[in-house]
PDB file of C-alpha atoms in Angstrom:
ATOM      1  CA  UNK A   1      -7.731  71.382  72.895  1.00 60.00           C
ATOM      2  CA  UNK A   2      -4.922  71.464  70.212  1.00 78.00           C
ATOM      3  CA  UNK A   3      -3.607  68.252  69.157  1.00 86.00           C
ATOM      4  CA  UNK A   4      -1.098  66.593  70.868  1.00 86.00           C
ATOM      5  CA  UNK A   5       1.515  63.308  70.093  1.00 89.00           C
ATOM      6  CA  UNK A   6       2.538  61.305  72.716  1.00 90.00           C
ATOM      7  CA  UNK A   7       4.983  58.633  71.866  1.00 88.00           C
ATOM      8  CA  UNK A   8       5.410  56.657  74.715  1.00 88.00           C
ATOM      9  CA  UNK A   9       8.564  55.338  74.972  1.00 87.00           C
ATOM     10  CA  UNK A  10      10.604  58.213  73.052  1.00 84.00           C
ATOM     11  CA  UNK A  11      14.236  58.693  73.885  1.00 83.00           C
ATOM     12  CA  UNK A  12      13.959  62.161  73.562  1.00 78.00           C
ATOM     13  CA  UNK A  13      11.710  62.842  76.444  1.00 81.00           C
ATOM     14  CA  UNK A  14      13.366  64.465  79.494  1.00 85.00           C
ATOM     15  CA  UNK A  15      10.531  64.207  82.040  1.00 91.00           C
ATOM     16  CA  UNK A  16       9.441  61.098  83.991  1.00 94.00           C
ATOM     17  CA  UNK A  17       6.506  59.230  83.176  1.00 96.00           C
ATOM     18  CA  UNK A  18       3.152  58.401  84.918  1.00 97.00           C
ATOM     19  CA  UNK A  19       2.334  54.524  84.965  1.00 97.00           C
ATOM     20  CA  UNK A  20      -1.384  53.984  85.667  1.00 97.00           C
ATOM     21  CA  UNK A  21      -0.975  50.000  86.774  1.00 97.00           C
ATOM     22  CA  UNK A  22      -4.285  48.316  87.072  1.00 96.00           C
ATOM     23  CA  UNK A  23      -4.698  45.758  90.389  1.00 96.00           C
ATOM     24  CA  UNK A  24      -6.538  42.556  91.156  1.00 96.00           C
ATOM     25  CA  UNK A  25     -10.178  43.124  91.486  1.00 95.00           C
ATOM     26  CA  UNK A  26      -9.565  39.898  94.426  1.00 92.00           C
ATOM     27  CA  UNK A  27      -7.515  37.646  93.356  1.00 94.00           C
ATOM     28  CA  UNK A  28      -4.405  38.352  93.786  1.00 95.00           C
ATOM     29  CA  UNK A  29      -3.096  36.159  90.741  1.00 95.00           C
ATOM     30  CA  UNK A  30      -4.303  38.915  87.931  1.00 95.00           C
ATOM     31  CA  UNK A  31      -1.663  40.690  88.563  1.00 96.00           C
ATOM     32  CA  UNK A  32       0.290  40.825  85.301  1.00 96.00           C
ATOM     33  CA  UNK A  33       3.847  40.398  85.072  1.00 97.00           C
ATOM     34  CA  UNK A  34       4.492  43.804  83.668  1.00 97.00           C
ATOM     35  CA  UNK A  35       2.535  45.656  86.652  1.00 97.00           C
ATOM     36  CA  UNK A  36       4.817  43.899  89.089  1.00 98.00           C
ATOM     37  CA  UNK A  37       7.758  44.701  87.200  1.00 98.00           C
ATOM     38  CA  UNK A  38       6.723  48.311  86.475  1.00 98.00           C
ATOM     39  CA  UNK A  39       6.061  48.724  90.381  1.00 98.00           C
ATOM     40  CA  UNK A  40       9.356  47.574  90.876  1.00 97.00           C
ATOM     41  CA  UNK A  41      11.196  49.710  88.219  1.00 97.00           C
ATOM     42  CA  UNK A  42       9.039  53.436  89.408  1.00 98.00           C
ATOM     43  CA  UNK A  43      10.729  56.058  91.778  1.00 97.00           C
ATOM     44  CA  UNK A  44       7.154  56.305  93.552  1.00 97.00           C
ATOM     45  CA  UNK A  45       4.195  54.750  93.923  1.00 98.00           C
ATOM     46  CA  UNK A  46       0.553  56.629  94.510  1.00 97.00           C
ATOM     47  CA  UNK A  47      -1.973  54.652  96.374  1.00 95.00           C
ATOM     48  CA  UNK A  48      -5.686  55.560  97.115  1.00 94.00           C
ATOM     49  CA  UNK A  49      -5.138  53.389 100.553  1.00 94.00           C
ATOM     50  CA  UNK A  50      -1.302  53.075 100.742  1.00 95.00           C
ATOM     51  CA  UNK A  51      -2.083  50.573 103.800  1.00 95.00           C
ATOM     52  CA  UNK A  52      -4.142  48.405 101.374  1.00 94.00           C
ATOM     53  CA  UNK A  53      -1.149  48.576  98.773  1.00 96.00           C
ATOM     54  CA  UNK A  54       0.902  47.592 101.184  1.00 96.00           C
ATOM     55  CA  UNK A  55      -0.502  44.162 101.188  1.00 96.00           C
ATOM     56  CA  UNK A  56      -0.368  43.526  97.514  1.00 96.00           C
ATOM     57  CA  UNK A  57       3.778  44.849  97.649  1.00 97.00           C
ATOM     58  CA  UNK A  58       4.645  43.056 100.681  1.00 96.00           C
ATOM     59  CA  UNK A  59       2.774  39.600  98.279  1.00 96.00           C
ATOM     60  CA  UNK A  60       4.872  40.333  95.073  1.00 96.00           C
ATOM     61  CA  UNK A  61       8.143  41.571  97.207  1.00 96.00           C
ATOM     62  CA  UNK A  62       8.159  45.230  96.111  1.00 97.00           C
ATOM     63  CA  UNK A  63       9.530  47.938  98.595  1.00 94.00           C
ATOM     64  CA  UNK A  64       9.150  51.327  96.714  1.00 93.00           C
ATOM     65  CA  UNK A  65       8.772  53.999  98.069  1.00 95.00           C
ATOM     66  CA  UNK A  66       4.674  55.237  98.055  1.00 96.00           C
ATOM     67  CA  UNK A  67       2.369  58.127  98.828  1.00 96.00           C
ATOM     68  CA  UNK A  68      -1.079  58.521  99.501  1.00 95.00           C
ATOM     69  CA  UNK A  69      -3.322  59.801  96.291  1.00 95.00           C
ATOM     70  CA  UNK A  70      -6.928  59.575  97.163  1.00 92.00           C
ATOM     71  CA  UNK A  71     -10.113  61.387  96.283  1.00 87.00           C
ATOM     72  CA  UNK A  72      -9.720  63.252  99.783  1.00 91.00           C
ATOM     73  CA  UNK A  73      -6.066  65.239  98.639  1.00 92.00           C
ATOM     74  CA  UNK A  74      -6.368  64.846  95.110  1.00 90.00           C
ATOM     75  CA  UNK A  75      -6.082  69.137  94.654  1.00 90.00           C
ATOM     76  CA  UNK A  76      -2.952  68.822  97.318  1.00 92.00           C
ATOM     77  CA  UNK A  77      -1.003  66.163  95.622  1.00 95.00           C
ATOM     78  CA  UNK A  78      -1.452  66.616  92.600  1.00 95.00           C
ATOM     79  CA  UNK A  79       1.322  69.556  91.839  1.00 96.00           C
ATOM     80  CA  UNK A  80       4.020  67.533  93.960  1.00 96.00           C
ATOM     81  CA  UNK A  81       3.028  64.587  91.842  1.00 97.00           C
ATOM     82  CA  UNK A  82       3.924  66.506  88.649  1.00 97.00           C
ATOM     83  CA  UNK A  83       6.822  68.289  89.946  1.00 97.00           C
ATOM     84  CA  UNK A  84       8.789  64.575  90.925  1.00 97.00           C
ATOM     85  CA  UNK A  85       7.627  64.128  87.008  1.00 97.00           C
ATOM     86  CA  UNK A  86       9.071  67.099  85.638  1.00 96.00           C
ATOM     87  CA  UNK A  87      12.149  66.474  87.533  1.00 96.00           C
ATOM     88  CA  UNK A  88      12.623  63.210  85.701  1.00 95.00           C
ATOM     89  CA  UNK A  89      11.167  60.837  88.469  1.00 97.00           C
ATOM     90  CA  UNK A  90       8.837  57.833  87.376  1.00 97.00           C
ATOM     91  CA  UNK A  91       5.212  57.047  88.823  1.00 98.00           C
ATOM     92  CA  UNK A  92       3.110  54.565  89.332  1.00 97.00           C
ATOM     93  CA  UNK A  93      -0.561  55.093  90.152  1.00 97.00           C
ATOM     94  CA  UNK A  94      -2.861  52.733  92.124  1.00 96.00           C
ATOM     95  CA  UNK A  95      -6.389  52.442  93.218  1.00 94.00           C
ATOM     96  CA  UNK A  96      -7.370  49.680  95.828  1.00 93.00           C
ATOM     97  CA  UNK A  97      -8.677  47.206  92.894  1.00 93.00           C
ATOM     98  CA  UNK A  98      -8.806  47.229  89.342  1.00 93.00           C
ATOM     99  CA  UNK A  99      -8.066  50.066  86.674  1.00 93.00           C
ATOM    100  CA  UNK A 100      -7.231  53.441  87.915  1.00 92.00           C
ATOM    101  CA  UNK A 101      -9.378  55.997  87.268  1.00 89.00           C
ATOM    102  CA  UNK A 102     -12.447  53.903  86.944  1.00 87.00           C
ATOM    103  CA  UNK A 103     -14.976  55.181  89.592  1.00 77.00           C
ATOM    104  CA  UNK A 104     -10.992  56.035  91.795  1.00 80.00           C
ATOM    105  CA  UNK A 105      -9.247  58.724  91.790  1.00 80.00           C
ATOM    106  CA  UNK A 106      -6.596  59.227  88.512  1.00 86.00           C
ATOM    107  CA  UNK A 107      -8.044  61.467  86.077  1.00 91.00           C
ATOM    108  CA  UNK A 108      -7.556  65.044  87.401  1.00 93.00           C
ATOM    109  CA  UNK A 109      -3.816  63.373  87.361  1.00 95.00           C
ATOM    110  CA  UNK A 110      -3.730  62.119  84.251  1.00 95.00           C
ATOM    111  CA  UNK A 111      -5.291  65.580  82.791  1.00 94.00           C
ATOM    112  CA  UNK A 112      -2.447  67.376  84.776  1.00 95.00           C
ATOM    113  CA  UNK A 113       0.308  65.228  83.019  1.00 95.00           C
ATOM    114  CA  UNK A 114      -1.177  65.610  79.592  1.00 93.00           C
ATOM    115  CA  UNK A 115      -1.492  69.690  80.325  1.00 93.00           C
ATOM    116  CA  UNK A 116       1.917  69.210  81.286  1.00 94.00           C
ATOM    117  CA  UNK A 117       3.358  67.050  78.486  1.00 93.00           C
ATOM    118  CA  UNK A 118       4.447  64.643  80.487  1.00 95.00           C
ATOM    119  CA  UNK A 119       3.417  60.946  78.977  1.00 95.00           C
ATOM    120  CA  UNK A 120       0.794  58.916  80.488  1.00 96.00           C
ATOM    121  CA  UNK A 121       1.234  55.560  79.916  1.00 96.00           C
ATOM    122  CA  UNK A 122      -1.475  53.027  80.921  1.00 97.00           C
ATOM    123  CA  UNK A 123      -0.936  49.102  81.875  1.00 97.00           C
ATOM    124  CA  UNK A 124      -4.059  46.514  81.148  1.00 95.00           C
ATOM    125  CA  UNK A 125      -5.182  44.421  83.674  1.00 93.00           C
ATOM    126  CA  UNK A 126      -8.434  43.574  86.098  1.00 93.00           C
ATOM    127  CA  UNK A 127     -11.625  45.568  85.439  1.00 93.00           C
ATOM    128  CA  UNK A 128     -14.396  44.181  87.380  1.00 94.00           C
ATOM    129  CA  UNK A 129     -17.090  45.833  84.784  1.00 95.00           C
ATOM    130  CA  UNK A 130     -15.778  43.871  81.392  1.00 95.00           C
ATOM    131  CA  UNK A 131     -14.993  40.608  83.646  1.00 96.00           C
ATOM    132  CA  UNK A 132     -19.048  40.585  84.615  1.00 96.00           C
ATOM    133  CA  UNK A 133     -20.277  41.701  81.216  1.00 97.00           C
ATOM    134  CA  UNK A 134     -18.186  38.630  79.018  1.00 97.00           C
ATOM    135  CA  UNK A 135     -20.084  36.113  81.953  1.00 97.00           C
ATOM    136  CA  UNK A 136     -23.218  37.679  81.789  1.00 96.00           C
ATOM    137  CA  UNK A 137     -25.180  36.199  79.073  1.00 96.00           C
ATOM    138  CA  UNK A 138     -26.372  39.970  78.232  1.00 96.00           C
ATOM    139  CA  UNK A 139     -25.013  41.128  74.870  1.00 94.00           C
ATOM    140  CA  UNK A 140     -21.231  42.269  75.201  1.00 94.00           C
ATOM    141  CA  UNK A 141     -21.541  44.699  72.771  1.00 92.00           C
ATOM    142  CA  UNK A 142     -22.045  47.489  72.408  1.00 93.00           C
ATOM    143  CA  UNK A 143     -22.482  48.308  75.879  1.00 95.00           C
ATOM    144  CA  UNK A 144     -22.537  51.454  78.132  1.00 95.00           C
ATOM    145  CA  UNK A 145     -20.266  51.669  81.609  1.00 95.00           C
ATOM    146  CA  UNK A 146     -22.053  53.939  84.099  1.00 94.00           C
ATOM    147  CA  UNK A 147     -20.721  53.549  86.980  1.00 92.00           C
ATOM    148  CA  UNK A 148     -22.279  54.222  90.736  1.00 94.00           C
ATOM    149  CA  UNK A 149     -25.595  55.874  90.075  1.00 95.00           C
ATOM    150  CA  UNK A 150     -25.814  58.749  92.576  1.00 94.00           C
ATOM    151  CA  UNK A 151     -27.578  58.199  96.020  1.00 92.00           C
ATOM    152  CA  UNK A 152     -31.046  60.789  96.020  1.00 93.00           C
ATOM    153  CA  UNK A 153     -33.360  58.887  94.915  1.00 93.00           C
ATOM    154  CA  UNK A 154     -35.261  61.163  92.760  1.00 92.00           C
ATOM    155  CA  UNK A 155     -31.480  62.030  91.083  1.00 94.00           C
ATOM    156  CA  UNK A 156     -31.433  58.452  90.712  1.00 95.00           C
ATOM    157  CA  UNK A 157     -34.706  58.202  89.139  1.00 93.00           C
ATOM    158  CA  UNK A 158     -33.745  60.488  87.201  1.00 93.00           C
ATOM    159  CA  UNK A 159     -30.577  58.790  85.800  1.00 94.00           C
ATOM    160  CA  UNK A 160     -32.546  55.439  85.220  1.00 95.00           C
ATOM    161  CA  UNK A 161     -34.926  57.597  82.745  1.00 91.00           C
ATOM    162  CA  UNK A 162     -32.054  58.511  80.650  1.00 90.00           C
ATOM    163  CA  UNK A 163     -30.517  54.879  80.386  1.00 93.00           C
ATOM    164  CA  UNK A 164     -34.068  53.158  80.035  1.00 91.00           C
ATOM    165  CA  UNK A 165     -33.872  54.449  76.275  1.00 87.00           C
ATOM    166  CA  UNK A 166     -30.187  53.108  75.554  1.00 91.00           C
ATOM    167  CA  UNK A 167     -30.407  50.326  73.557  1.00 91.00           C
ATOM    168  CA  UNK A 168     -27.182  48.868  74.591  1.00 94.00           C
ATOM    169  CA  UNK A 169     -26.356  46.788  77.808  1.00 97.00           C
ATOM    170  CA  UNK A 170     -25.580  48.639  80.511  1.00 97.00           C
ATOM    171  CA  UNK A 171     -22.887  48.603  83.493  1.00 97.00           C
ATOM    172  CA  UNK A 172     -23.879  49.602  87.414  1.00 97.00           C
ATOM    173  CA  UNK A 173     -21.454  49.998  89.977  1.00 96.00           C
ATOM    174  CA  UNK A 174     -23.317  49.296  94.297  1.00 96.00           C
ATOM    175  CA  UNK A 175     -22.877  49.111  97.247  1.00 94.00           C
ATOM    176  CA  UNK A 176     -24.058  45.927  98.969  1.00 95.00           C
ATOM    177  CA  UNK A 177     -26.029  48.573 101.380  1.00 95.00           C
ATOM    178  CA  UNK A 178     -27.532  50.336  98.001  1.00 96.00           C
ATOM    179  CA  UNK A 179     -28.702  47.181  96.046  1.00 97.00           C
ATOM    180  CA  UNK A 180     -32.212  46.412  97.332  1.00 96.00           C
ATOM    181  CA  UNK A 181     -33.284  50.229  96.586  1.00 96.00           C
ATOM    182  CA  UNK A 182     -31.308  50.448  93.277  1.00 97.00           C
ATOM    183  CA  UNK A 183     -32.883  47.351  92.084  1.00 97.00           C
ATOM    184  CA  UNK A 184     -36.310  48.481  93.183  1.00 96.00           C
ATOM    185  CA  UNK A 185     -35.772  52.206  91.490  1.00 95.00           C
ATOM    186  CA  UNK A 186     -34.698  50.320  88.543  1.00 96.00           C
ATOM    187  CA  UNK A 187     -38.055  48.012  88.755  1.00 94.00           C
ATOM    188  CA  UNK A 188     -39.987  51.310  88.746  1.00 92.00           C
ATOM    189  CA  UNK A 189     -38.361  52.955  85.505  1.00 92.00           C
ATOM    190  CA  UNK A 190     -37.176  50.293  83.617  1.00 93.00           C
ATOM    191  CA  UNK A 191     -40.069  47.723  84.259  1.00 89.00           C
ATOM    192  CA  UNK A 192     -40.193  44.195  86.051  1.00 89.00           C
ATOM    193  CA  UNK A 193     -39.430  42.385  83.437  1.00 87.00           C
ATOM    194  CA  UNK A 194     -36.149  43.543  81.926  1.00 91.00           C
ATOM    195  CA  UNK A 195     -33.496  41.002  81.908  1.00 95.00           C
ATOM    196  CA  UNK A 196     -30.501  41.494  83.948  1.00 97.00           C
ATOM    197  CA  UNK A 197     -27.356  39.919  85.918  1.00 98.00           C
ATOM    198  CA  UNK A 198     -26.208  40.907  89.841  1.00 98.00           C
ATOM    199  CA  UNK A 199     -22.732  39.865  90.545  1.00 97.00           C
ATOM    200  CA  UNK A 200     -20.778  39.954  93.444  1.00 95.00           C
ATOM    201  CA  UNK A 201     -17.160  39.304  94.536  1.00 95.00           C
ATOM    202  CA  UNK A 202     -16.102  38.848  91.408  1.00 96.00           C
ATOM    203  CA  UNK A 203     -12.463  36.676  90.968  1.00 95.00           C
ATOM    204  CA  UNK A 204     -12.713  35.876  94.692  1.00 94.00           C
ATOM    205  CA  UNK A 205     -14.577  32.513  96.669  1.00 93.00           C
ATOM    206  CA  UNK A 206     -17.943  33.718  97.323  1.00 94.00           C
ATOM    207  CA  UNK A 207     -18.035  34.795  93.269  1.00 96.00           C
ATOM    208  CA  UNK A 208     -21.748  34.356  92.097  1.00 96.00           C
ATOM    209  CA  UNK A 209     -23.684  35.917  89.354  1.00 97.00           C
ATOM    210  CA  UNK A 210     -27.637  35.773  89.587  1.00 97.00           C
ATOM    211  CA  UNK A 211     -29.446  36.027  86.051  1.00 97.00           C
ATOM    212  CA  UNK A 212     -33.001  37.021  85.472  1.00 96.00           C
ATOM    213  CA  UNK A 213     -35.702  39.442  85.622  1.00 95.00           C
ATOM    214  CA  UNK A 214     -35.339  42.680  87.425  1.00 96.00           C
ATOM    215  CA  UNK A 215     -38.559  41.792  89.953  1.00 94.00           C
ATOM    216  CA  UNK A 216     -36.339  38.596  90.659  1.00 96.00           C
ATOM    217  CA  UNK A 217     -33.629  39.919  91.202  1.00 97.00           C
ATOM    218  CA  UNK A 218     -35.381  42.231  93.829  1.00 96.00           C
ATOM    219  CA  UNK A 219     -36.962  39.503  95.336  1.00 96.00           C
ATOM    220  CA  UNK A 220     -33.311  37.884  95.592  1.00 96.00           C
ATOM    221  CA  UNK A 221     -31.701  41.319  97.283  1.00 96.00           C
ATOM    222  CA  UNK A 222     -34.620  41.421  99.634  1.00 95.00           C
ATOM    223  CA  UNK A 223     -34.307  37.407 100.634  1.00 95.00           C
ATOM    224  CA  UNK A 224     -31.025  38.181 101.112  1.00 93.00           C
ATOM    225  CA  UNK A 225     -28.882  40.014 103.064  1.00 92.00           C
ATOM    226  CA  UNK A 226     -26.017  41.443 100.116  1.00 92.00           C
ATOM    227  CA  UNK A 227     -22.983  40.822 100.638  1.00 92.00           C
ATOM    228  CA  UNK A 228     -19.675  42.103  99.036  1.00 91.00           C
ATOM    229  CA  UNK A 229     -18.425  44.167  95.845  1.00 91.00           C
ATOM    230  CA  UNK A 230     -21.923  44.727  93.515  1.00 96.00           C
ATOM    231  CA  UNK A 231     -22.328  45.219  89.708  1.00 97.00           C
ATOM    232  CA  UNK A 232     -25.910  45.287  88.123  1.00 98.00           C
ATOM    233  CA  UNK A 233     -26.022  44.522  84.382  1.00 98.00           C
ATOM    234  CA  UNK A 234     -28.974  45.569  82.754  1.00 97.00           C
ATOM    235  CA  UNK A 235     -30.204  44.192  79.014  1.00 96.00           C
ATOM    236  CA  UNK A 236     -30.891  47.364  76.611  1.00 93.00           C
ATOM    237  CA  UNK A 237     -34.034  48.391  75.792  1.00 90.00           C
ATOM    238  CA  UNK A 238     -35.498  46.499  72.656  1.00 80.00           C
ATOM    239  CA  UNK A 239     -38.399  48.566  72.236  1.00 71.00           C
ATOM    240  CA  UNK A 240     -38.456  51.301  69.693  1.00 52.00           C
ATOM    241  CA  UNK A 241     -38.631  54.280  72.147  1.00 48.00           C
ATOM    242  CA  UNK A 242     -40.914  57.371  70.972  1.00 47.00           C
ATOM    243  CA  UNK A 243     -39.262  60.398  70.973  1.00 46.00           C
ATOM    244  CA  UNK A 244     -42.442  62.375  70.659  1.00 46.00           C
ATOM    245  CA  UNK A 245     -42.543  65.848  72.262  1.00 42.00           C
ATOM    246  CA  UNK A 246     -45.661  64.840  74.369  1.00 44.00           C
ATOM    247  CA  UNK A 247     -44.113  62.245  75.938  1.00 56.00           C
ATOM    248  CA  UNK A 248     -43.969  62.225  79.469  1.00 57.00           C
ATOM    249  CA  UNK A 249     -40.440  61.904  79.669  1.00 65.00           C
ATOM    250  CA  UNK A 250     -39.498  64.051  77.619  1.00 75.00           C
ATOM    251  CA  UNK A 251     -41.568  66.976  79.340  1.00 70.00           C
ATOM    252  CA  UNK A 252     -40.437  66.216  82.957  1.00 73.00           C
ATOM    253  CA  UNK A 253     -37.425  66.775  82.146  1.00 83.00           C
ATOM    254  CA  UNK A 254     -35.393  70.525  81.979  1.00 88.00           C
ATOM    255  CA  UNK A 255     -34.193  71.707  78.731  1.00 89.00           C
ATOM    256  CA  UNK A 256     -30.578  70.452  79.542  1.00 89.00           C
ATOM    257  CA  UNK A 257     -32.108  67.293  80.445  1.00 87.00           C
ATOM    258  CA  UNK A 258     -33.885  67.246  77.105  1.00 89.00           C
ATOM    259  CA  UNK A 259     -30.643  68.026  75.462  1.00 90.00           C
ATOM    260  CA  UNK A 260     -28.260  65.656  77.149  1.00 89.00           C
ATOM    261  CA  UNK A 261     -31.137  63.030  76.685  1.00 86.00           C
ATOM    262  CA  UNK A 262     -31.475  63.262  72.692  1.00 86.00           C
ATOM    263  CA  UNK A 263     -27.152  63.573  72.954  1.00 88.00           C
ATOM    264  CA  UNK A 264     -27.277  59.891  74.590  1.00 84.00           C
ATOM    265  CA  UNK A 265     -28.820  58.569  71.098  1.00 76.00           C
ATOM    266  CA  UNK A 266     -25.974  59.535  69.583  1.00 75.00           C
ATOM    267  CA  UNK A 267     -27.285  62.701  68.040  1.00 83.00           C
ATOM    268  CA  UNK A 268     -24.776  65.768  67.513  1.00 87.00           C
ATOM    269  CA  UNK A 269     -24.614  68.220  70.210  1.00 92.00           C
ATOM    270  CA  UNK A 270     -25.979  70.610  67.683  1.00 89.00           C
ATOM    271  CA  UNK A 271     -28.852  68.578  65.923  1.00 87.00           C
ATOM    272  CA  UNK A 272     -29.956  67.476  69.523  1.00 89.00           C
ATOM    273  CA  UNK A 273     -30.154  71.683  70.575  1.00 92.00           C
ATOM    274  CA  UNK A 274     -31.934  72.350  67.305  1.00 89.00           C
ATOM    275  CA  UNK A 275     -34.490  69.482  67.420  1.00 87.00           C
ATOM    276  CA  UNK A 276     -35.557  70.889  71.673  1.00 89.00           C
ATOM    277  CA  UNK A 277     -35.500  74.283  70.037  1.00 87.00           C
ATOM    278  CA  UNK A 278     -38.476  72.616  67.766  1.00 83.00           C
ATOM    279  CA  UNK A 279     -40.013  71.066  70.413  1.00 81.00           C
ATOM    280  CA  UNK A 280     -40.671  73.966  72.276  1.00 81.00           C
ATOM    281  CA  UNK A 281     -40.960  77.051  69.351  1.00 78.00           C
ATOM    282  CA  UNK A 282     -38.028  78.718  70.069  1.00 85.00           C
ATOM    283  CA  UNK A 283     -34.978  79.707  68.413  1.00 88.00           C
ATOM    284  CA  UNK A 284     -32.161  76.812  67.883  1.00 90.00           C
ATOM    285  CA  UNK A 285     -29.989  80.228  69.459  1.00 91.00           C
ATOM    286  CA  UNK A 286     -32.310  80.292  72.757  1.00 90.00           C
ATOM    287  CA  UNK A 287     -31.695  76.940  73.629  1.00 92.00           C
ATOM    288  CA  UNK A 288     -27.514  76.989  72.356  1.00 90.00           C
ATOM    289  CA  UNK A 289     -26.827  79.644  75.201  1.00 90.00           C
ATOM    290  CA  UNK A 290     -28.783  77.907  78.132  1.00 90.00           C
ATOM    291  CA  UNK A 291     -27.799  74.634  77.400  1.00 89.00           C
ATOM    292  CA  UNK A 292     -23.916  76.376  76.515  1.00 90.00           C
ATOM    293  CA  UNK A 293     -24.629  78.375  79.944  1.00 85.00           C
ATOM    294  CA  UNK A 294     -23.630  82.055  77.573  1.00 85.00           C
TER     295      UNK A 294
END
């Protein structure tokens, strides 16, 4: 991609620009003053649920105009979104709860706009994944966001093995309906004993955070029955891992896999090709087009 500038707030730009305003993860008292008063000031709103955002305008007395924008229409909308923007009209984008684009729908817009050259300005606010992480007791930094792991569980599994070797705290998105079998995948890669935090309904009344082992907090899901909005934080991995070619991990996995893997240590793209070329006695060129898909 060629470089671009985007200055924000220039005069000189004739299109509209897209607001991406973050909102309360549950309480409804995050909200900062300059998301109310940019939802106020847009020609449009876009709302994942536009019956949920409904609730949060008709509590700050805003009556703009909105559309849906969800994960469902996301290819539909997304040319009439930048079309209003082009013709000089100003947007505000919404998920249901926190930052847009976080695990919601937002970034195919957001690339659109910036194909587009029309600015893309975002708004802090709520993010339920840095509000658990500063409470956790786990180290705040540096840390890795993930996000939902997927649902298969060997994909899963799968997943778990890559992140068992970052040495950095991690962040989970689950669903209360997910979290016994998550936490008992995670039990079986990442071992019983790795220290970690589950939180739940985070800024609302039923708010609680259990700290400890992974086999406790297992034993705490299973007890249980979950309830709520889920994030597992997971300590890193303290252990100097062994990136040996024999090791099992490294040989279950496909030559992507292997790539991608030595990539998430925060090797080059190229050095990480070049040292699975090694590994298996090939040419660094062999391994360039598979991984490259040429």
């Amino acid at each position: 991609m060629n470089l671009k500038t985007q200055s924000s707030f220039a005069k000189s730009v004739d299109s509209g620009k897209l607001y991406l305003v973050p909102t309360p993860i549950g309480n409804l008292d995050d909200m900062t003053f300059r998301a109310i008063k940019t939802l106020k000031a847009v020609d449009l709103i876009a709302a994942e649920d536009t019956r949920h955002t409904q609730q949060l305008l008709n509590h700050f007395e805003i009556e703009n105009k909105k559309i849906s924008f969800h994960e469902h229409n996301t290819q539909e909308r997304i040319p009439l979104l930048v079309d209003k923007l082009k013709n000089g009209e100003n947007i505000a984008q919404v998920s249901d709860a926190g930052m847009p684009s976080i695990s919601d729908p937002g970034k195919e817009l957001v690339r659109a706009c910036i194909d587009a050259d029309i600015p893309v300005i975002p708004l802090p606010g709520a993010n339920a994944g840095l509000t658990a992480l500063i409470a956790s007791g786990l180290a705040p930094q540096p840390f890795y966001f993930y996000g939902f792991l997927k649902r298969k569980k060997n994909e899963q599994i799968d997943e778990l093995k890559n992140l068992n070797h970052l040495k950095s705290t991690f962040i989970i998105y689950e669903s209360p309906y997910r979290l016994k079998k998550t936490l008992s995948n995670m039990c079986e890669v990442l071992g019983n004993s790795r220290q970690a935090v589950v939180c739940r309904e985070l800024t609302k009344k039923f708010e609680e955070f259990n700290r400890g082992k992974l086999s406790e907090l297992l034993n705490w899901a299973t007890e249980n029955t979950p309830r709520g909005e889920f994030l597992i934080i997971v300590d890193g991995n303290s252990e100097d891992v062994n990136d040996n070619e024999n090791d099992t991990f490294l040989t279950e996995m496909s030559i992507n896999e292997q790539v991608d893997y030595f990539i998430s240590k925060d090797m080059k793209t190229n050095d990480a090709i070049k040292k699975v070329a090694k590994m298996h006695g090939v040419k660094k060129q062999e391994i360039y087009n598979l991984y490259h898909q040429i």
